CSV table of N, CA and C in Angstrom, one decimal:
chain,number,residue,atom,x,y,z
A,74,MET,N,17.0,-3.2,4.8
A,74,MET,CA,16.6,-2.0,3.7
A,74,MET,C,15.9,-0.9,4.9
A,75,LYS,N,16.8,-0.2,4.8
A,75,LYS,CA,16.3,1.2,6.0
A,75,LYS,C,15.8,2.1,5.4
A,76,LYS,N,14.1,1.9,6.0
A,76,LYS,CA,13.5,3.3,5.4
A,76,LYS,C,13.5,4.6,6.7
A,77,SER,N,13.6,5.9,5.8
A,77,SER,CA,13.3,6.7,7.0
A,77,SER,C,11.9,7.2,7.3
A,78,LYS,N,11.3,7.8,8.4
A,78,LYS,CA,10.3,7.9,9.1
A,78,LYS,C,9.1,8.8,7.3
A,79,ILE,N,7.7,8.5,7.4
A,79,ILE,CA,6.7,8.2,6.5
A,79,ILE,C,6.1,9.0,6.9
A,80,GLN,N,5.1,10.2,6.3
A,80,GLN,CA,4.4,10.8,7.1
A,80,GLN,C,2.8,10.7,6.2
A,81,LEU,N,2.4,9.9,7.0
A,81,LEU,CA,0.7,9.3,5.4
A,81,LEU,C,-0.3,10.3,5.9
A,82,ILE,N,-1.2,11.1,5.3
A,82,ILE,CA,-2.6,11.5,5.4
A,82,ILE,C,-3.5,10.3,4.6
A,83,GLY,N,-4.5,10.4,4.9
A,83,GLY,CA,-5.6,9.3,4.9
A,83,GLY,C,-6.6,9.1,6.0
A,84,LEU,N,-6.9,7.8,5.8
A,84,LEU,CA,-8.2,6.8,6.1
A,84,LEU,C,-8.2,6.0,7.3
A,85,GLN,N,-8.5,6.3,8.1
A,85,GLN,CA,-7.8,5.0,9.5
A,85,GLN,C,-9.2,3.8,9.4
A,86,LEU,N,-8.6,2.8,9.8
A,86,LEU,CA,-9.9,2.0,9.9
A,86,LEU,C,-10.4,2.1,11.8
A,87,GLU,N,-12.0,2.1,11.7
A,87,GLU,CA,-12.3,2.6,13.0
A,87,GLU,C,-12.1,1.1,13.9
A,88,GLY,N,-11.5,1.2,14.8
A,88,GLY,CA,-11.1,0.2,15.3
A,88,GLY,C,-10.1,-0.7,14.8
A,89,ARG,N,-9.8,-2.4,15.4
A,89,ARG,CA,-8.8,-3.6,14.4
A,89,ARG,C,-9.7,-3.9,13.7
A,90,THR,N,-8.8,-4.9,13.4
A,90,THR,CA,-9.2,-5.9,12.4
A,90,THR,C,-8.4,-6.9,12.8
A,91,THR,N,-8.6,-8.5,12.2
A,91,THR,CA,-8.2,-9.9,12.4
A,91,THR,C,-7.9,-10.4,11.0
A,92,ASN,N,-7.1,-11.0,10.9
A,92,ASN,CA,-7.2,-12.2,9.6
A,92,ASN,C,-7.6,-13.3,9.8
A,93,GLU,N,-8.5,-13.2,11.2
A,93,GLU,CA,-9.4,-14.6,11.8
A,93,GLU,C,-10.8,-14.7,10.7
A,94,ASN,N,-10.8,-15.7,9.9
A,94,ASN,CA,-12.1,-15.7,8.8
A,94,ASN,C,-12.6,-15.0,8.4
A,95,GLY,N,-11.5,-14.6,7.7
A,95,GLY,CA,-11.4,-13.4,6.6
A,95,GLY,C,-12.2,-12.0,6.6
A,96,GLN,N,-12.2,-11.9,8.0
A,96,GLN,CA,-12.5,-10.7,8.4
A,96,GLN,C,-11.6,-9.1,8.6
A,97,SER,N,-10.3,-9.7,8.2
A,97,SER,CA,-9.5,-8.2,7.6
A,97,SER,C,-9.7,-8.4,6.1
A,98,SER,N,-9.6,-9.1,5.5
A,98,SER,CA,-10.3,-8.7,3.8
A,98,SER,C,-11.6,-8.1,3.8
A,99,ILE,N,-12.9,-8.4,4.8
A,99,ILE,CA,-13.7,-7.9,4.0
A,99,ILE,C,-13.7,-6.1,5.1
A,100,ASP,N,-13.1,-6.5,6.1
A,100,ASP,CA,-13.0,-4.8,6.6
A,100,ASP,C,-11.6,-3.7,6.0
A,101,CYS,N,-11.0,-4.4,5.4
A,101,CYS,CA,-9.4,-3.5,4.6
A,101,CYS,C,-10.4,-3.5,2.9
A,102,GLY,N,-10.8,-3.7,2.3
A,102,GLY,CA,-11.7,-4.0,1.5
A,102,GLY,C,-12.8,-3.0,1.6
A,103,ASN,N,-12.9,-2.9,2.5
A,103,ASN,CA,-14.4,-1.7,2.8
A,103,ASN,C,-14.1,-0.3,2.8
A,104,LEU,N,-12.7,0.0,3.5
A,104,LEU,CA,-12.2,1.2,3.6
A,104,LEU,C,-11.6,1.6,2.7
A,105,TRP,N,-11.3,0.2,1.6
A,105,TRP,CA,-10.4,1.2,0.0
A,105,TRP,C,-12.0,1.5,-0.6
A,106,GLN,N,-12.4,0.9,0.0
A,106,GLN,CA,-14.4,1.0,-1.2
A,106,GLN,C,-14.4,2.6,-1.3
A,107,ARG,N,-14.5,2.8,0.6
A,107,ARG,CA,-14.6,4.6,0.9
A,107,ARG,C,-13.7,5.4,0.1
A,108,PHE,N,-11.9,4.8,0.5
A,108,PHE,CA,-10.8,5.0,0.1
A,108,PHE,C,-11.3,5.9,-1.8
A,109,GLU,N,-11.7,5.1,-2.7
A,109,GLU,CA,-12.7,5.4,-3.7
A,109,GLU,C,-13.4,6.1,-4.0
A,110,LYS,N,-14.3,5.4,-3.6
A,110,LYS,CA,-15.3,6.3,-3.5
A,110,LYS,C,-15.6,8.1,-2.8
A,111,GLU,N,-14.8,8.0,-1.9
A,111,GLU,CA,-15.0,9.7,-1.0
A,111,GLU,C,-13.3,10.0,-1.6
A,112,HIS,N,-13.0,10.0,-3.3
A,112,HIS,CA,-12.0,10.5,-4.0
A,112,HIS,C,-10.8,10.5,-2.9
A,113,ILE,N,-10.6,10.4,-1.5
A,113,ILE,CA,-9.5,11.0,-1.0
A,113,ILE,C,-8.1,10.8,-1.5
A,114,LEU,N,-7.6,10.3,-2.2
A,114,LEU,CA,-6.6,10.5,-3.1
A,114,LEU,C,-6.7,12.1,-3.5
A,115,GLY,N,-7.2,12.3,-3.7
A,115,GLY,CA,-7.5,14.1,-4.6
A,115,GLY,C,-8.0,15.0,-3.2
A,116,LYS,N,-8.4,14.7,-1.8
A,116,LYS,CA,-8.6,15.4,-0.8
A,116,LYS,C,-7.3,15.8,0.0
A,117,VAL,N,-5.6,14.6,-0.2
A,117,VAL,CA,-4.8,14.8,0.4
A,117,VAL,C,-3.7,15.7,-0.1
A,118,PRO,N,-3.4,17.1,0.3
A,118,PRO,CA,-2.5,18.3,0.4
A,118,PRO,C,-1.0,17.6,1.0
A,119,ASN,N,-0.4,18.1,-0.5
A,119,ASN,CA,0.9,18.4,-0.2
A,119,ASN,C,1.3,17.0,-0.7
A,120,LYS,N,0.7,16.3,-1.0
A,120,LYS,CA,1.3,14.7,-1.6
A,120,LYS,C,2.8,15.0,-2.3
A,121,LYS,N,3.5,13.4,-2.2
A,121,LYS,CA,4.9,13.6,-2.6
A,121,LYS,C,4.7,12.7,-3.9
A,122,SER,N,3.6,11.9,-4.3
A,122,SER,CA,3.1,11.5,-5.4
A,122,SER,C,2.0,11.4,-5.3
A,123,ASP,N,0.9,10.1,-6.4
A,123,ASP,CA,0.0,10.1,-6.3
A,123,ASP,C,-0.2,8.1,-5.5
A,124,SER,N,0.9,7.8,-5.2
A,124,SER,CA,1.0,6.7,-4.7
A,124,SER,C,0.6,6.4,-3.5
A,125,ILE,N,-0.3,5.5,-3.5
A,125,ILE,CA,-1.3,4.8,-2.1
A,125,ILE,C,-0.2,3.6,-1.3
A,126,TYR,N,0.1,3.9,0.2
A,126,TYR,CA,0.2,3.1,1.3
A,126,TYR,C,-0.8,2.4,1.8
A,127,ALA,N,-0.6,1.5,2.4
A,127,ALA,CA,-1.8,0.7,3.0
A,127,ALA,C,-1.1,0.0,4.2
A,128,VAL,N,-0.8,0.9,5.2
A,128,VAL,CA,-0.5,0.1,6.4
A,128,VAL,C,-1.0,-0.9,7.7
A,129,TYR,N,0.0,-1.6,7.8
A,129,TYR,CA,-0.4,-2.7,9.0
A,129,TYR,C,0.1,-1.9,10.1
A,130,PHE,N,-0.6,-1.8,11.3
A,130,PHE,CA,-0.3,-1.8,12.3
A,130,PHE,C,-0.7,-1.3,13.4
A,131,ASP,N,0.5,-1.5,15.0
A,131,ASP,CA,-0.4,-1.3,16.1
A,131,ASP,C,-0.6,-2.6,16.5
A,132,TYR,N,0.3,-3.9,16.3
A,132,TYR,CA,-0.4,-5.4,16.3
A,132,TYR,C,-0.6,-5.6,18.0
A,133,GLU,N,-1.6,-6.2,17.9
A,133,GLU,CA,-1.2,-6.7,19.7
A,133,GLU,C,-0.6,-8.0,20.0
A,134,GLY,N,-0.5,-8.7,18.9
A,134,GLY,CA,1.1,-9.7,19.1
A,134,GLY,C,1.5,-9.9,17.3
A,135,ASP,N,1.0,-11.8,16.9
A,135,ASP,CA,1.8,-11.9,15.5
A,135,ASP,C,0.8,-11.5,14.3
A,136,HIS,N,1.0,-12.4,13.5
A,136,HIS,CA,-0.2,-11.8,12.4
A,136,HIS,C,-1.6,-12.3,12.5
A,137,THR,N,-2.1,-12.8,13.5
A,137,THR,CA,-3.2,-14.1,14.1
A,137,THR,C,-3.7,-12.8,15.4
A,138,LYS,N,-3.0,-12.1,15.4
A,138,LYS,CA,-4.0,-11.1,16.2
A,138,LYS,C,-4.3,-9.5,15.5
A,139,PRO,N,-5.5,-9.0,16.5
A,139,PRO,CA,-6.1,-7.7,15.3
A,139,PRO,C,-5.1,-7.0,15.5
A,140,PHE,N,-5.0,-5.8,14.4
A,140,PHE,CA,-4.1,-4.9,14.2
A,140,PHE,C,-4.9,-3.6,13.7
A,141,SER,N,-4.2,-2.8,13.5
A,141,SER,CA,-5.0,-1.5,12.8
A,141,SER,C,-4.8,-1.3,11.6
A,142,TYR,N,-5.2,-0.5,10.3
A,142,TYR,CA,-5.1,0.0,9.2
A,142,TYR,C,-5.1,1.1,8.6
A,143,PHE,N,-4.7,1.5,8.0
A,143,PHE,CA,-4.8,3.1,6.8
A,143,PHE,C,-4.1,2.8,5.6
A,144,ILE,N,-5.1,3.7,5.3
A,144,ILE,CA,-5.0,3.8,3.6
A,144,ILE,C,-4.5,5.2,3.7
A,145,GLY,N,-3.4,5.7,3.0
A,145,GLY,CA,-3.0,7.0,2.8
A,145,GLY,C,-1.9,7.2,1.9
A,146,CYS,N,-1.6,8.7,1.8
A,146,CYS,CA,-1.0,9.3,0.7
A,146,CYS,C,0.3,9.8,1.5
A,147,GLU,N,2.1,9.5,1.1
A,147,GLU,CA,3.0,10.3,2.0
A,147,GLU,C,2.6,11.6,1.7
A,148,VAL,N,3.1,12.9,2.5
A,148,VAL,CA,2.9,14.2,2.2
A,148,VAL,C,4.2,14.3,2.6
A,149,GLU,N,4.5,16.6,2.2
A,149,GLU,CA,5.5,16.7,2.8
A,149,GLU,C,5.5,16.8,4.3
A,150,SER,N,6.5,16.9,5.0
A,150,SER,CA,6.3,17.0,6.7
A,150,SER,C,6.1,18.5,7.1
A,151,GLY,N,5.2,18.3,8.3
A,151,GLY,CA,4.5,18.8,9.0
A,151,GLY,C,2.8,19.5,7.8
A,152,THR,N,2.9,18.9,7.2
A,152,THR,CA,1.4,19.3,6.2
A,152,THR,C,0.2,18.7,7.5
A,153,SER,N,-0.6,19.8,7.6
A,153,SER,CA,-1.8,20.3,8.2
A,153,SER,C,-2.9,19.0,7.6
A,154,THR,N,-3.9,18.3,8.7
A,154,THR,CA,-4.7,16.9,8.2
A,154,THR,C,-5.8,18.0,8.1
A,155,PRO,N,-6.7,17.8,7.2
A,155,PRO,CA,-8.1,18.1,6.7
A,155,PRO,C,-8.7,17.9,7.3
A,156,GLU,N,-10.1,18.4,7.5
A,156,GLU,CA,-11.0,17.3,8.7
A,156,GLU,C,-11.5,15.9,7.8
A,157,GLY,N,-11.8,15.5,8.3
A,157,GLY,CA,-12.6,14.0,7.8
A,157,GLY,C,-11.5,13.0,7.8
A,158,LEU,N,-9.6,13.6,7.4
A,158,LEU,CA,-8.6,12.7,7.3
A,158,LEU,C,-8.2,12.2,8.1
A,159,ASN,N,-7.5,11.5,8.7
A,159,ASN,CA,-6.1,11.0,9.5
A,159,ASN,C,-4.9,11.3,9.2
A,160,THR,N,-4.6,11.3,10.3
A,160,THR,CA,-2.3,10.9,9.6
A,160,THR,C,-2.3,9.8,10.1
A,161,LEU,N,-0.8,9.3,10.0
A,161,LEU,CA,0.0,7.9,10.7
A,161,LEU,C,1.4,8.4,10.4
A,162,VAL,N,1.9,8.6,10.9
A,162,VAL,CA,3.7,8.8,10.8
A,162,VAL,C,4.0,7.4,10.7
A,163,ILE,N,5.0,6.6,9.5
A,163,ILE,CA,5.5,5.0,9.5
A,163,ILE,C,7.3,5.6,10.3
A,164,PRO,N,7.7,5.5,11.2
A,164,PRO,CA,9.2,5.8,12.3
A,164,PRO,C,10.0,5.3,11.4
A,165,GLU,N,11.5,5.9,11.2
A,165,GLU,CA,12.1,4.6,10.5
A,165,GLU,C,12.2,3.3,10.7
A,166,GLN,N,12.5,2.5,10.1
A,166,GLN,CA,13.0,1.1,11.0
A,166,GLN,C,13.6,0.4,9.7
A,167,LEU,N,13.7,-0.5,9.5
A,167,LEU,CA,14.4,-1.9,9.0
A,167,LEU,C,13.4,-2.3,8.3
A,168,TYR,N,13.2,-3.0,6.9
A,168,TYR,CA,12.6,-3.5,6.8
A,168,TYR,C,13.0,-4.6,5.1
A,169,LYS,N,12.0,-5.8,5.4
A,169,LYS,CA,12.2,-6.2,4.1
A,169,LYS,C,11.5,-6.2,2.9
A,170,LYS,N,11.3,-6.4,1.8
A,170,LYS,CA,10.6,-5.7,0.8
A,170,LYS,C,10.4,-7.1,-0.4
A,171,VAL,N,9.1,-7.3,-0.2
A,171,VAL,CA,8.6,-8.7,-0.6
A,171,VAL,C,7.9,-8.2,-1.6
A,172,THR,N,7.4,-8.5,-2.9
A,172,THR,CA,7.3,-7.6,-4.3
A,172,THR,C,5.7,-8.9,-4.7
A,173,ALA,N,4.8,-8.5,-4.9
A,173,ALA,CA,3.4,-9.1,-5.4
A,173,ALA,C,3.0,-9.2,-6.5
A,174,LYS,N,3.4,-9.8,-7.2
A,174,LYS,CA,3.2,-9.8,-8.7
A,174,LYS,C,1.9,-11.1,-9.5
A,175,GLY,N,1.0,-10.2,-10.0
A,175,GLY,CA,0.0,-10.8,-10.8
A,175,GLY,C,-1.3,-10.6,-10.8
A,176,GLN,N,-2.2,-10.8,-10.7
A,176,GLN,CA,-3.6,-10.4,-10.9
A,176,GLN,C,-4.4,-9.9,-9.4
A,177,MET,N,-4.5,-8.7,-8.8
A,177,MET,CA,-5.1,-8.4,-7.8
A,177,MET,C,-6.5,-8.8,-7.7
A,178,PRO,N,-6.9,-8.8,-6.4
A,178,PRO,CA,-6.2,-8.5,-5.6
A,178,PRO,C,-5.5,-10.0,-5.3
A,179,GLY,N,-5.5,-11.2,-6.1
A,179,GLY,CA,-5.0,-12.3,-5.3
A,179,GLY,C,-3.5,-12.5,-5.2
A,180,CYS,N,-2.8,-11.9,-6.2
A,180,CYS,CA,-1.4,-11.7,-5.9
A,180,CYS,C,-0.8,-11.3,-4.4
A,181,ILE,N,-2.0,-10.3,-3.7
A,181,ILE,CA,-1.4,-9.7,-2.5
A,181,ILE,C,-2.3,-10.8,-1.4
A,182,THR,N,-3.0,-11.0,-1.7
A,182,THR,CA,-3.6,-12.4,-0.8
A,182,THR,C,-2.2,-13.5,-0.5
A,183,GLU,N,-1.0,-13.9,-1.9
A,183,GLU,CA,-0.7,-14.9,-1.8
A,183,GLU,C,0.9,-14.6,-0.9
A,184,ALA,N,0.9,-13.3,-1.3
A,184,ALA,CA,2.1,-13.1,-1.2
A,184,ALA,C,1.8,-12.7,0.5
A,185,TRP,N,1.1,-12.1,1.3
A,185,TRP,CA,0.5,-12.6,2.5
A,185,TRP,C,1.1,-13.5,3.2
A,186,HIS,N,0.5,-14.5,2.6
A,186,HIS,CA,0.8,-16.2,3.0
A,186,HIS,C,1.7,-16.7,3.2
A,187,ILE,N,3.0,-15.8,2.4
A,187,ILE,CA,4.2,-16.7,2.0
A,187,ILE,C,4.9,-15.9,3.2
A,188,ILE,N,4.5,-14.4,3.1
A,188,ILE,CA,5.0,-13.8,4.2
A,188,ILE,C,4.8,-14.4,5.7
A,189,TRP,N,3.7,-15.1,6.6
A,189,TRP,CA,3.3,-15.4,7.1
A,189,TRP,C,3.8,-16.7,7.6
A,190,THR,N,4.1,-17.5,6.4
A,190,THR,CA,4.9,-18.6,6.6
A,190,THR,C,6.6,-18.4,6.5
A,191,SER,N,6.7,-17.3,6.2
A,191,SER,CA,8.3,-17.3,6.1
A,191,SER,C,9.6,-16.9,7.6
A,192,THR,N,10.7,-17.0,7.3
A,192,THR,CA,11.5,-17.3,8.5
A,192,THR,C,11.4,-15.5,8.2
A,193,ILE,N,11.4,-14.4,7.8
A,193,ILE,CA,11.5,-13.1,8.4
A,193,ILE,C,11.4,-13.2,9.4
A,194,ASP,N,12.2,-12.2,10.5
A,194,ASP,CA,12.7,-11.9,11.8
A,194,ASP,C,11.6,-10.9,11.9
A,195,ARG,N,9.8,-10.7,11.8
A,195,ARG,CA,9.5,-9.3,12.0
A,195,ARG,C,8.9,-8.8,13.5
A,196,ALA,N,9.0,-7.2,13.4
A,196,ALA,CA,9.0,-6.6,14.3
A,196,ALA,C,7.4,-6.7,14.8
A,197,TYR,N,6.6,-6.6,13.9
A,197,TYR,CA,5.2,-6.6,14.1
A,197,TYR,C,4.7,-4.8,14.7
A,198,SER,N,5.3,-4.3,13.9
A,198,SER,CA,5.0,-2.3,14.2
A,198,SER,C,4.9,-2.0,13.5
A,199,TYR,N,5.0,-1.7,11.9
A,199,TYR,CA,4.8,-1.3,10.7
A,199,TYR,C,5.0,-1.6,9.8
A,200,ASP,N,3.8,-2.4,9.2
A,200,ASP,CA,4.3,-3.2,7.3
A,200,ASP,C,3.2,-2.2,6.8
A,201,PHE,N,3.6,-2.1,5.6
A,201,PHE,CA,2.8,-1.5,4.4
A,201,PHE,C,3.2,-1.7,2.9
A,202,GLU,N,1.9,-1.7,2.6
A,202,GLU,CA,2.1,-2.0,0.3
A,202,GLU,C,2.2,-0.8,0.2
A,203,LEU,N,2.9,-0.5,-1.0
A,203,LEU,CA,2.9,0.6,-1.7
A,203,LEU,C,2.9,0.9,-3.9
A,204,TYR,N,1.4,0.7,-3.1
A,204,TYR,CA,0.5,1.0,-4.7
A,204,TYR,C,0.6,2.2,-5.4
A,205,ASP,N,1.8,2.2,-6.7
A,205,ASP,CA,2.2,3.0,-7.5
A,205,ASP,C,1.7,2.5,-8.6
A,206,LYS,N,2.3,3.2,-10.1
A,206,LYS,CA,1.7,3.2,-11.2
A,206,LYS,C,2.3,1.5,-11.7
A,207,ARG,N,2.9,1.0,-11.5
A,207,ARG,CA,2.7,-0.7,-11.6
A,207,ARG,C,1.5,-1.7,-10.8
A,208,SER,N,1.0,-0.8,-10.3
A,208,SER,CA,-0.9,-1.6,-9.4
A,208,SER,C,-1.5,-1.3,-10.5
A,209,HIS,N,-1.6,-0.2,-11.3
A,209,HIS,CA,-2.6,0.3,-12.3
A,209,HIS,C,-3.7,-0.9,-13.4
A,210,ASP,N,-2.5,-1.5,-13.0
A,210,ASP,CA,-3.2,-2.8,-14.2
A,210,ASP,C,-3.4,-4.3,-13.5
A,211,TRP,N,-4.7,-4.4,-13.2
A,211,TRP,CA,-5.5,-5.3,-11.9
A,211,TRP,C,-5.0,-6.6,-13.0
A,212,ASN,N,-4.8,-6.9,-13.7
A,212,ASN,CA,-4.3,-8.7,-14.4
A,212,ASN,C,-2.8,-8.4,-14.6
A,213,ASN,N,-1.9,-7.3,-14.1
A,213,ASN,CA,-0.7,-7.9,-14.5
A,213,ASN,C,-0.2,-6.8,-13.3
A,214,ALA,N,-0.5,-6.7,-12.0
A,214,ALA,CA,0.1,-5.8,-11.1
A,214,ALA,C,1.6,-5.6,-10.3
A,215,GLU,N,2.5,-4.9,-9.9
A,215,GLU,CA,3.1,-5.5,-9.2
A,215,GLU,C,3.7,-4.2,-7.4
A,216,VAL,N,3.5,-4.9,-6.3
A,216,VAL,CA,3.1,-3.8,-5.2
A,216,VAL,C,3.8,-4.2,-4.8
A,217,ASP,N,5.2,-3.5,-3.9
A,217,ASP,CA,6.0,-3.3,-3.1
A,217,ASP,C,5.3,-4.2,-1.5
A,218,ILE,N,5.2,-4.8,-0.9
A,218,ILE,CA,5.4,-4.8,0.4
A,218,ILE,C,6.5,-5.0,1.5
A,219,PHE,N,6.2,-3.9,2.7
A,219,PHE,CA,7.5,-3.9,3.7
A,219,PHE,C,7.5,-4.3,4.5
A,220,ILE,N,8.2,-5.0,4.9
A,220,ILE,CA,7.8,-5.9,6.3
A,220,ILE,C,8.7,-5.5,7.4
A,221,ALA,N,8.4,-5.1,8.7
A,221,ALA,CA,9.6,-4.3,9.3
A,221,ALA,C,10.0,-5.6,9.8
A,222,GLU,N,11.3,-5.7,10.3
A,222,GLU,CA,12.3,-6.7,11.0
A,222,GLU,C,12.8,-5.6,12.4
A,223,LYS,N,13.3,-7.0,12.8
A,223,LYS,CA,13.8,-6.6,14.2
A,223,LYS,C,14.9,-6.6,14.2
């Protein structure tokens, strides 16, 4: 599936994280807590929707190497970034969609373990999770994960 470029405004993790020793779960979880506590969803101007994107990018290699992480909302093209927030543009590329279903956040972790051991020819460029109205019930959530393909 081809997706056109997506402009996001939100929060970017300072530095990089890694899946080694569960570090990314801690770092990404802390960024989510900050996103919620600081009501970032309400601070993003010109949102196309209330859907939230969690983006994995700037990979140093495969999923075992450090990467960057961003949480934000899609905005209208050309939207200025408010002070204290970050911008990220996901370029147009091909994706394989995987849908995580079940109890959060375990269903996301399980889906990523399946992705890591899959035969998807990954580009390791920009991968993202899309949290929309289907993810609001944490006991029975659905989250689409888009994996960049070569």
